[in-house]
């Protein structure tokens, strides 16, 4: 797959790098990977790091840990093509130093952190094919950890999208909580986050990315999710949706604040006797579907935010894909229902929260004193070389390929 | 969807307009004829469709012009069919009824809700209440002091509310329907009710829904009527409030296939969330009448289900799509938690393996195309997705405003069990049991009803629960839950249709029917028992009956606790109980049909009607067996009443007439001997003998199979004497001593006699003549006024209020006490042409009166009685309920503000065991002091 090629190429261009840590999020539709590669010659980075440290008043001597510098990489595979993923991991020759279970003597056992339903479902497969045991991390834990990490550690991670305008949001770390995290994967989870490791899954909906892609496939014969999304940009949902104006003969239903163009019933026009599926343009269907699902997620999210008095809603998950129209619809839905009170925010690393969270869970093992590694919370991990990509790649999913260069203590 | 899916028979009712008209033309002669018939021939008249109509009741009826038709006996529960015989063959096209100058008494009113997918009609057909010339009534009125004045600023009309729907895409059918029924000619303005209502050039009809705007021009052009647009939300709320307040069994919960009606306390109704699921979904917070706010909604609604469903399955109708879903298995399309977790639950957050993680999430598979999926599975997946989503958003909104009750209406639901279960589950799941989803039987008609109520003077505001009676005539032809063809217009069509299906060997299953779906578990989406047709679509049509508005019905004022009163002693929710009575009624059916056919002279026509009745009633029974709550909460009383209604629907007005006559005659012949016998006894012995007599005579009950068998073994008087001799005290329930003490006192203390006693009588023949009349006579002798309370309409061999005056008159020939009392009560004024002597001494007697109870069933629901009875109850301090139907099947547990005596012989083994732990022919004599 394209992504694989891209990632591989990137890796090939840096033959020196070693992958040391890898974590997986195996969902219903997609497998997300996060892995860390060391950069051996990193003088420049070290310089910068040092200067950054100094500017922040952080002394290296604060820590007794060695500093590892490297890059966090993000990759994804379709779950149905798990073999590609296995092949990819094999090709990376993971040097999973230190992940042997020290407590057991026969410790050629290799563990990697994994989350998502597939961590259970495919555990045997990983064992069999790669000899790797999956260390299962709770999905919600990982999502929250990943989101907290991104929101705190990565500048310009969160952004709003209104009227076609992206705007990055400066998150005050001291005023981050509580927030609602909406992860739109195949299905949708809504999590109220009160702090690190403090959260509750308060709601969710079964109408999510899988619904869009599943229904879309049945209705349009698109070959993949991205193609379906592309199509939606060319479509006109009015052909398929029943609008308030269609019912009211073109007039608004002003009394209750419904304009003539408000969708009264998604796909409500498709009840017409005269037209069959073939008579509708796939573009229009895709558009209608996207609006239906985005709007629905936006609405349910808002209602849950309202319920807990949460002003901020962060949307993540692979459904969004930085797709402008999706962003717009969700934003509009939240704006509409909250009458401007609540704001939808999106995360650039939207799809990788779970995988990142799983990755971060290695940290916990530091408690055993063996593998102390730590990402300094005060220390921004992204550095200059990745800058361009990070800041400008929101309209496509190229950001999924990007690495985050980082410095890790103790790896 | 069938073009016209009418919710209930209208044809039958609507013909009345034409008939009315015809009748009006010669109403004078008609009235005269009628009087003659009654005066001279009394009970035994043929052509009783006329005599019956006289059986109106008093009350506030005098506003009606006396000269107009008296055909409709709309006084007590108006019945569909009493006037139908005359209607037959009287095509409405030939009689443009309302156009006639003198036509004023049968006006229809119409309101519309034109939505994106469906047009809903509510129309009202009025049947003028009449003040008849019945002397008995007049006297009763005078005696009881019923005011003729009208307490209301404008009258509530008696009549019927009908519910019909059309697809919006078939607007033409709707226009034709309106046009053919001349519904648009009706006027609701009360000025026209009693005067001429000429066709109005500028007729206006109320309408709501988007289509009221969109199609306004079309209505003007085609029907010449202007659409008066009413706000949609206003209408929804007005409709819902009306239904929740006025209809007893309107709201119900539906959990895991189990339907339960909810008693709504009117004082604690608000606030609630109203979720109307049409093409789209509106969520409205309702705080009171006219006080509401649309707080939310969703664009994923019924239109989405049907639109997406059409694209994905090629179904031709919404109902077909819904039907498909019942055979579906959504696991092939939906991605479940278990699919992601390798068959495991995600228990940490409370998601079971069968929870749907992603609707249609499995359809992303590369290997399968649309055609590789079963339409059934697609439909089910879609249904779950949308229902669950609506449930969730509704709950979140209820939560937001702290609303505990959520009512769901709108045509998406269609009484479909699985849809309701899914929504209920969603609400229950998300609220952790805190909130409850409730559904409305008239789910689709909220808007149309509300539009109807927006007429300035619709009279519905004042309407109370007890003034509405819902009837379930056989509607459109149904087989296997599907509607075939147009609704049946008249009786002939109905019969032909029944015969046709019998010829084809098709089993007529009554409409709609649902086995419980096996839903749920933690996380909700356990796979339903999706094997085969266990989840059949509720075509919803028969769930909504024609609403009869009977302004003269009242709550019986002597009920100790009106709110807690439940007429039925036996709850048929217990399936074994239902099965038992189902069997009893089924076995009794052939005998009943024989009687009915014979009562109509055994003609070919009568035979055809008899067959049709048998099939229709069997179909009702079958339907109720499948879904006991199909017509609302089901008690034995309802079941028995349904049978009588069904008989009337097929124009058997009084199947037992000749039997009743014969038995009355035979009993009256031996009455003098019995009275002599009684008069020879002392007071104490007499009282016991009288009560024994009532119990013994109660054996004559054609509703009891055991007794019917008895009849073949002897004459009435033999059976009566045998029965009385067997009356060995103590009876199974025996409060006689208590009663005796109240009547005769103890230790020489003489208690004050009762002021007025209400005697609820049961059967004709020995029961009334040898049982209740002597008891009445005893009370009269003691100076107690006696009011005989009898049925308004025939039911089995029960005596009716119409028949009583003649029975009393005959009995009075041999008894001065009865004669003087009957004269005082106005019962003999014209029936006794050859009275024995003068009438001077009359004044010294307390009166014996007869009132009708307002019903036509062997049982009695005291929440809905005639205003006559209610008025008579005012001064009453003793109630005597007699017979199984009135004292056991119903009201056994009822408590009254005054003393009550419940007398019955139990002529059913099962009932004996269940109720009094006794056996068949055991007796009940229960005396209860005032509570």
Short mmCIF file of C-alpha atoms in Angstrom, two decimals, chain A residues 22-391:
data_model
loop_
_atom_site.label_atom_id
_atom_site.label_comp_id
_atom_site.label_asym_id
_atom_site.label_seq_id
_atom_site.Cartn_x
_atom_site.Cartn_y
_atom_site.Cartn_z
CA UNK A 22 6.70 -0.03 18.61
CA UNK A 23 3.09 0.06 19.64
CA UNK A 24 -0.05 -0.96 17.83
CA UNK A 25 -3.67 0.00 17.79
CA UNK A 26 -5.57 -2.70 15.97
CA UNK A 27 -9.07 -1.46 15.29
CA UNK A 28 -11.97 -2.86 13.36
CA UNK A 29 -10.94 -1.26 10.09
CA UNK A 30 -7.40 -0.04 10.52
CA UNK A 31 -4.20 -0.94 12.26
CA UNK A 32 -2.26 2.04 13.50
CA UNK A 33 1.44 1.81 14.32
CA UNK A 34 3.62 4.14 16.26
CA UNK A 35 7.28 3.39 16.53
CA UNK A 36 10.41 5.13 17.65
CA UNK A 37 13.60 5.17 15.69
CA UNK A 38 16.84 6.40 17.06
CA UNK A 39 18.89 8.83 15.14
CA UNK A 40 22.48 8.07 15.73
CA UNK A 41 24.05 11.23 14.53
CA UNK A 42 22.06 13.95 16.02
CA UNK A 43 24.46 16.66 16.81
CA UNK A 44 22.28 19.25 15.32
CA UNK A 45 19.39 18.04 17.26
CA UNK A 46 21.44 17.81 20.34
CA UNK A 47 22.58 21.35 19.92
CA UNK A 48 19.13 22.52 19.47
CA UNK A 49 17.92 20.42 22.25
CA UNK A 50 20.51 21.83 24.49
CA UNK A 51 19.75 25.37 23.54
CA UNK A 52 16.07 24.65 23.96
CA UNK A 53 16.72 23.20 27.31
CA UNK A 54 18.68 26.17 28.32
CA UNK A 55 16.04 28.54 27.18
CA UNK A 56 13.55 26.66 29.22
CA UNK A 57 15.84 26.58 32.12
CA UNK A 58 15.99 22.88 32.12
CA UNK A 59 19.30 21.51 33.05
CA UNK A 60 20.42 18.23 31.69
CA UNK A 61 21.75 17.45 35.01
CA UNK A 62 18.24 17.33 36.25
CA UNK A 63 18.07 13.88 34.97
CA UNK A 64 20.31 11.01 35.46
CA UNK A 65 18.87 9.28 32.46
CA UNK A 66 20.61 9.00 29.18
CA UNK A 67 19.03 10.94 26.42
CA UNK A 68 17.90 9.10 23.37
CA UNK A 69 16.98 11.10 20.40
CA UNK A 70 15.00 9.89 17.54
CA UNK A 71 11.80 10.03 15.69
CA UNK A 72 8.29 8.84 16.33
CA UNK A 73 6.79 7.36 13.19
CA UNK A 74 3.17 6.79 12.37
CA UNK A 75 1.85 4.22 9.93
CA UNK A 76 -1.42 2.55 9.21
CA UNK A 77 -2.73 -0.57 7.51
CA UNK A 78 -6.14 -1.87 6.80
CA UNK A 79 -7.04 -4.49 9.33
CA UNK A 80 -8.11 -6.80 6.56
CA UNK A 81 -4.55 -6.64 5.28
CA UNK A 82 -2.93 -7.55 8.52
CA UNK A 83 -0.35 -9.62 6.73
CA UNK A 84 1.11 -6.49 5.19
CA UNK A 85 1.42 -5.12 8.65
CA UNK A 86 3.14 -8.22 9.94
CA UNK A 87 5.50 -8.10 7.00
CA UNK A 88 6.23 -4.48 7.70
CA UNK A 89 7.10 -5.14 11.30
CA UNK A 90 9.28 -8.03 10.32
CA UNK A 91 11.08 -5.88 7.76
CA UNK A 92 11.82 -3.31 10.39
CA UNK A 93 13.82 -5.85 12.34
CA UNK A 94 12.65 -4.41 15.51
CA UNK A 95 15.36 -4.31 18.02
CA UNK A 96 13.12 -4.43 20.87
CA UNK A 97 15.80 -3.96 23.38
CA UNK A 98 14.82 -4.42 26.89
CA UNK A 99 11.40 -5.66 26.32
CA UNK A 100 12.22 -9.07 27.42
CA UNK A 101 10.39 -9.93 30.47
CA UNK A 102 13.03 -9.74 33.09
CA UNK A 103 11.01 -11.50 35.66
CA UNK A 104 10.83 -14.67 33.72
CA UNK A 105 14.03 -16.58 33.22
CA UNK A 106 13.17 -17.99 29.80
CA UNK A 107 12.99 -14.54 28.50
CA UNK A 108 13.30 -14.68 24.80
CA UNK A 109 9.70 -13.60 24.97
CA UNK A 110 9.18 -10.34 23.20
CA UNK A 111 6.32 -8.08 24.12
CA UNK A 112 4.94 -5.19 22.24
CA UNK A 113 2.20 -2.95 23.44
CA UNK A 114 -1.04 -3.13 21.59
CA UNK A 115 -4.51 -1.86 22.03
CA UNK A 116 -7.81 -2.02 20.19
CA UNK A 117 -9.98 -5.07 19.78
CA UNK A 118 -7.48 -6.64 17.43
CA UNK A 119 -4.94 -6.89 20.21
CA UNK A 120 -7.12 -9.68 21.50
CA UNK A 121 -8.29 -11.01 18.22
CA UNK A 122 -4.90 -11.26 16.55
CA UNK A 123 -2.73 -12.06 19.54
CA UNK A 124 -2.22 -15.61 18.36
CA UNK A 125 -1.34 -14.49 14.89
CA UNK A 126 1.41 -12.21 16.14
CA UNK A 127 2.77 -14.97 18.28
CA UNK A 128 2.76 -17.41 15.47
CA UNK A 129 4.05 -15.20 12.68
CA UNK A 130 6.47 -12.97 14.53
CA UNK A 131 6.99 -14.67 17.80
CA UNK A 132 5.81 -11.55 19.49
CA UNK A 133 3.43 -11.43 22.37
CA UNK A 134 1.01 -8.57 22.42
CA UNK A 135 0.84 -6.78 25.70
CA UNK A 136 -2.72 -5.60 25.72
CA UNK A 137 -3.48 -2.13 26.85
CA UNK A 138 -6.98 -0.87 27.44
CA UNK A 139 -8.31 1.00 24.46
CA UNK A 140 -9.81 3.91 26.34
CA UNK A 141 -6.69 4.28 28.48
CA UNK A 142 -4.63 4.52 25.36
CA UNK A 143 -6.91 6.98 23.62
CA UNK A 144 -6.83 9.28 26.59
CA UNK A 145 -3.12 8.95 27.17
CA UNK A 146 -2.48 9.63 23.52
CA UNK A 147 -4.75 12.63 23.47
CA UNK A 148 -3.31 14.08 26.65
CA UNK A 149 0.17 13.61 25.33
CA UNK A 150 -0.61 15.29 22.04
CA UNK A 151 -2.50 18.16 23.59
CA UNK A 152 0.23 18.86 26.08
CA UNK A 153 3.35 18.05 24.23
CA UNK A 154 2.77 18.94 20.63
CA UNK A 155 2.25 22.58 19.84
CA UNK A 156 -0.42 23.36 17.36
CA UNK A 157 -1.95 19.96 17.65
CA UNK A 158 -5.51 21.11 18.10
CA UNK A 159 -7.37 23.31 15.70
CA UNK A 160 -10.85 24.54 14.94
CA UNK A 161 -12.42 24.57 11.54
CA UNK A 162 -15.08 27.09 10.70
CA UNK A 163 -16.11 28.47 7.36
CA UNK A 164 -13.25 26.74 5.66
CA UNK A 165 -10.71 28.30 8.02
CA UNK A 166 -8.42 26.27 10.16
CA UNK A 167 -7.27 27.91 13.28
CA UNK A 168 -4.85 26.44 15.71
CA UNK A 169 -5.79 26.61 19.28
CA UNK A 170 -3.34 27.35 21.98
CA UNK A 171 -4.02 24.93 24.75
CA UNK A 172 -3.28 26.09 28.21
CA UNK A 173 -2.00 22.98 29.92
CA UNK A 174 -3.29 24.16 33.21
CA UNK A 175 -6.76 24.59 31.80
CA UNK A 176 -6.97 21.54 29.63
CA UNK A 177 -9.36 19.49 31.73
CA UNK A 178 -12.07 18.52 31.62
CA UNK A 179 -12.73 17.93 27.98
CA UNK A 180 -14.71 15.55 25.82
CA UNK A 181 -12.72 13.30 23.57
CA UNK A 182 -14.63 11.92 20.65
CA UNK A 183 -12.81 9.17 18.87
CA UNK A 184 -14.37 8.35 15.55
CA UNK A 185 -13.12 5.04 14.34
CA UNK A 186 -15.35 2.37 12.91
CA UNK A 187 -17.62 3.23 15.77
CA UNK A 188 -17.48 6.25 18.00
CA UNK A 189 -16.41 6.54 21.61
CA UNK A 190 -17.03 9.61 23.69
CA UNK A 191 -14.82 10.01 26.70
CA UNK A 192 -14.91 12.62 29.38
CA UNK A 193 -11.33 13.32 30.34
CA UNK A 194 -10.58 14.84 33.72
CA UNK A 195 -6.84 14.40 33.85
CA UNK A 196 -4.04 11.96 33.17
CA UNK A 197 -5.54 8.55 33.52
CA UNK A 198 -8.71 10.09 34.85
CA UNK A 199 -11.53 9.60 32.44
CA UNK A 200 -14.85 7.95 31.80
CA UNK A 201 -16.38 6.66 28.62
CA UNK A 202 -19.68 8.45 28.81
CA UNK A 203 -21.20 7.63 25.50
CA UNK A 204 -20.64 6.55 21.97
CA UNK A 205 -22.48 5.75 18.83
CA UNK A 206 -22.50 2.89 16.41
CA UNK A 207 -22.88 5.31 13.54
CA UNK A 208 -19.30 6.07 12.73
CA UNK A 209 -16.55 5.72 10.17
CA UNK A 210 -17.41 2.12 9.52
CA UNK A 211 -20.95 3.14 8.75
CA UNK A 212 -19.82 5.76 6.29
CA UNK A 213 -17.50 3.45 4.52
CA UNK A 214 -19.72 0.39 4.73
CA UNK A 215 -22.87 2.08 3.51
CA UNK A 216 -20.82 4.09 1.04
CA UNK A 217 -19.35 0.97 -0.45
CA UNK A 218 -22.73 -0.64 -0.84
CA UNK A 219 -24.20 2.46 -2.40
CA UNK A 220 -21.39 3.68 -4.65
CA UNK A 221 -19.00 0.88 -5.45
CA UNK A 222 -16.09 3.04 -4.37
CA UNK A 223 -12.91 1.08 -3.90
CA UNK A 224 -11.71 2.73 -0.77
CA UNK A 225 -12.56 5.11 1.97
CA UNK A 226 -10.51 7.95 0.55
CA UNK A 227 -12.11 7.65 -2.84
CA UNK A 228 -15.49 7.86 -1.19
CA UNK A 229 -14.42 10.96 0.69
CA UNK A 230 -13.08 12.49 -2.51
CA UNK A 231 -16.41 11.88 -4.21
CA UNK A 232 -18.31 13.62 -1.49
CA UNK A 233 -16.55 16.84 -2.29
CA UNK A 234 -18.10 16.86 -5.73
CA UNK A 235 -21.58 15.99 -4.60
CA UNK A 236 -24.78 17.80 -3.88
CA UNK A 237 -26.79 16.28 -1.08
CA UNK A 238 -29.95 18.14 -2.00
CA UNK A 239 -30.64 15.55 -4.63
CA UNK A 240 -30.89 12.85 -2.01
CA UNK A 241 -31.82 14.57 1.22
CA UNK A 242 -35.22 15.90 2.04
CA UNK A 243 -34.76 19.51 3.05
CA UNK A 244 -37.08 21.62 5.13
CA UNK A 245 -37.79 23.55 1.96
CA UNK A 246 -38.85 20.39 0.17
CA UNK A 247 -41.54 19.85 2.74
CA UNK A 248 -42.54 23.45 3.16
CA UNK A 249 -42.66 24.26 -0.54
CA UNK A 250 -39.43 26.19 -0.48
CA UNK A 251 -40.04 28.27 2.57
CA UNK A 252 -38.25 28.21 5.89
CA UNK A 253 -39.84 26.92 9.00
CA UNK A 254 -38.68 30.05 10.68
CA UNK A 255 -40.66 29.67 13.86
CA UNK A 256 -38.43 26.95 15.10
CA UNK A 257 -35.33 28.21 13.40
CA UNK A 258 -35.13 25.79 10.54
CA UNK A 259 -34.06 27.26 7.24
CA UNK A 260 -35.26 25.87 3.94
CA UNK A 261 -31.88 24.26 3.39
CA UNK A 262 -31.81 22.42 6.70
CA UNK A 263 -31.84 18.71 6.15
CA UNK A 264 -35.15 17.44 7.44
CA UNK A 265 -34.48 13.85 6.57
CA UNK A 266 -31.26 12.38 5.29
CA UNK A 267 -31.95 10.28 2.22
CA UNK A 268 -35.54 11.34 2.56
CA UNK A 269 -35.80 12.11 -1.13
CA UNK A 270 -34.69 8.67 -2.08
CA UNK A 271 -38.14 7.39 -1.24
CA UNK A 272 -39.27 8.57 -4.64
CA UNK A 273 -40.74 5.83 -6.73
CA UNK A 274 -39.23 7.07 -9.91
CA UNK A 275 -35.57 6.63 -9.19
CA UNK A 276 -33.40 3.68 -8.48
CA UNK A 277 -29.97 3.56 -6.96
CA UNK A 278 -28.37 3.76 -10.39
CA UNK A 279 -30.17 7.03 -11.05
CA UNK A 280 -28.37 8.82 -8.26
CA UNK A 281 -24.85 10.15 -8.63
CA UNK A 282 -22.39 8.47 -6.29
CA UNK A 283 -21.05 11.92 -5.49
CA UNK A 284 -24.41 13.03 -4.16
CA UNK A 285 -24.87 9.88 -2.16
CA UNK A 286 -21.45 10.15 -0.64
CA UNK A 287 -22.07 13.75 0.29
CA UNK A 288 -25.41 12.97 1.87
CA UNK A 289 -23.94 10.08 3.81
CA UNK A 290 -21.06 12.15 5.06
CA UNK A 291 -23.32 14.92 6.20
CA UNK A 292 -25.66 12.53 7.91
CA UNK A 293 -22.94 10.83 9.90
CA UNK A 294 -20.85 13.92 10.67
CA UNK A 295 -23.88 15.83 11.76
CA UNK A 296 -25.06 13.00 13.93
CA UNK A 297 -21.72 12.61 15.63
CA UNK A 298 -21.52 16.34 16.14
CA UNK A 299 -24.94 16.41 17.71
CA UNK A 300 -24.46 13.50 20.06
CA UNK A 301 -21.07 14.86 21.06
CA UNK A 302 -22.50 18.22 21.83
CA UNK A 303 -25.30 16.73 23.89
CA UNK A 304 -22.80 14.79 25.92
CA UNK A 305 -20.55 17.78 26.37
CA UNK A 306 -23.55 19.73 27.54
CA UNK A 307 -24.48 17.04 29.95
CA UNK A 308 -21.16 17.31 31.74
CA UNK A 309 -20.69 20.99 31.19
CA UNK A 310 -17.68 20.50 28.94
CA UNK A 311 -16.82 23.44 26.77
CA UNK A 312 -14.22 21.73 24.67
CA UNK A 313 -14.76 18.80 22.41
CA UNK A 314 -11.82 17.22 20.66
CA UNK A 315 -12.54 15.02 17.70
CA UNK A 316 -10.13 12.37 16.63
CA UNK A 317 -10.08 9.04 14.92
CA UNK A 318 -9.56 7.91 11.39
CA UNK A 319 -12.95 8.88 10.10
CA UNK A 320 -12.00 12.52 9.89
CA UNK A 321 -8.82 12.35 7.90
CA UNK A 322 -8.48 16.07 7.90
CA UNK A 323 -11.25 16.08 5.33
CA UNK A 324 -12.47 19.64 5.02
CA UNK A 325 -16.12 18.85 4.56
CA UNK A 326 -16.17 16.45 7.47
CA UNK A 327 -14.47 18.97 9.68
CA UNK A 328 -16.91 21.57 8.56
CA UNK A 329 -20.02 19.49 9.12
CA UNK A 330 -19.01 18.40 12.58
CA UNK A 331 -18.08 21.96 13.48
CA UNK A 332 -21.35 23.29 12.16
CA UNK A 333 -23.33 20.65 14.02
CA UNK A 334 -21.65 21.49 17.30
CA UNK A 335 -22.02 25.16 16.64
CA UNK A 336 -25.66 24.82 15.64
CA UNK A 337 -26.79 22.72 18.55
CA UNK A 338 -24.80 24.64 21.13
CA UNK A 339 -25.83 27.94 19.64
CA UNK A 340 -22.18 28.85 19.49
CA UNK A 341 -21.49 27.86 23.07
CA UNK A 342 -19.34 24.84 22.34
CA UNK A 343 -16.55 24.43 19.86
CA UNK A 344 -15.42 21.42 17.93
CA UNK A 345 -11.68 20.96 17.88
CA UNK A 346 -9.70 18.50 15.90
CA UNK A 347 -6.34 16.85 16.37
CA UNK A 348 -3.73 16.63 13.70
CA UNK A 349 -2.71 13.17 14.81
CA UNK A 350 -6.33 12.25 14.93
CA UNK A 351 -5.90 8.62 13.96
CA UNK A 352 -3.06 7.72 16.25
CA UNK A 353 -4.29 8.46 19.71
CA UNK A 354 -4.67 4.83 20.63
CA UNK A 355 -1.35 3.76 19.19
CA UNK A 356 0.40 6.68 20.82
CA UNK A 357 -1.24 5.84 24.09
CA UNK A 358 -0.10 2.27 23.81
CA UNK A 359 3.36 3.54 23.07
CA UNK A 360 3.27 5.73 26.11
CA UNK A 361 2.31 2.80 28.22
CA UNK A 362 5.85 1.54 27.98
CA UNK A 363 6.56 4.33 30.34
CA UNK A 364 4.73 2.60 33.07
CA UNK A 365 7.24 -0.13 33.07
CA UNK A 366 9.71 2.34 34.43
CA UNK A 367 8.17 1.54 37.69
CA UNK A 368 10.00 -1.72 37.54
CA UNK A 369 13.17 0.23 37.34
CA UNK A 370 14.31 -1.57 34.29
CA UNK A 371 13.36 0.50 31.38
CA UNK A 372 13.24 3.96 32.58
CA UNK A 373 12.32 6.14 29.76
CA UNK A 374 10.51 9.31 30.04
CA UNK A 375 9.31 12.00 27.86
CA UNK A 376 9.81 15.18 29.65
CA UNK A 377 6.44 16.71 29.84
CA UNK A 378 7.77 20.21 29.84
CA UNK A 379 9.92 19.53 26.90
CA UNK A 380 8.49 20.02 23.46
CA UNK A 381 9.35 16.99 21.49
CA UNK A 382 8.90 18.18 18.00
CA UNK A 383 11.85 19.84 16.50
CA UNK A 384 12.75 21.84 13.53
CA UNK A 385 13.33 19.24 10.90
CA UNK A 386 9.81 18.03 11.13
CA UNK A 387 8.39 21.48 11.30
CA UNK A 388 7.34 22.11 7.75
CA UNK A 389 5.43 18.97 7.40
CA UNK A 390 3.70 19.29 10.64
CA UNK A 391 2.51 22.73 10.07
#
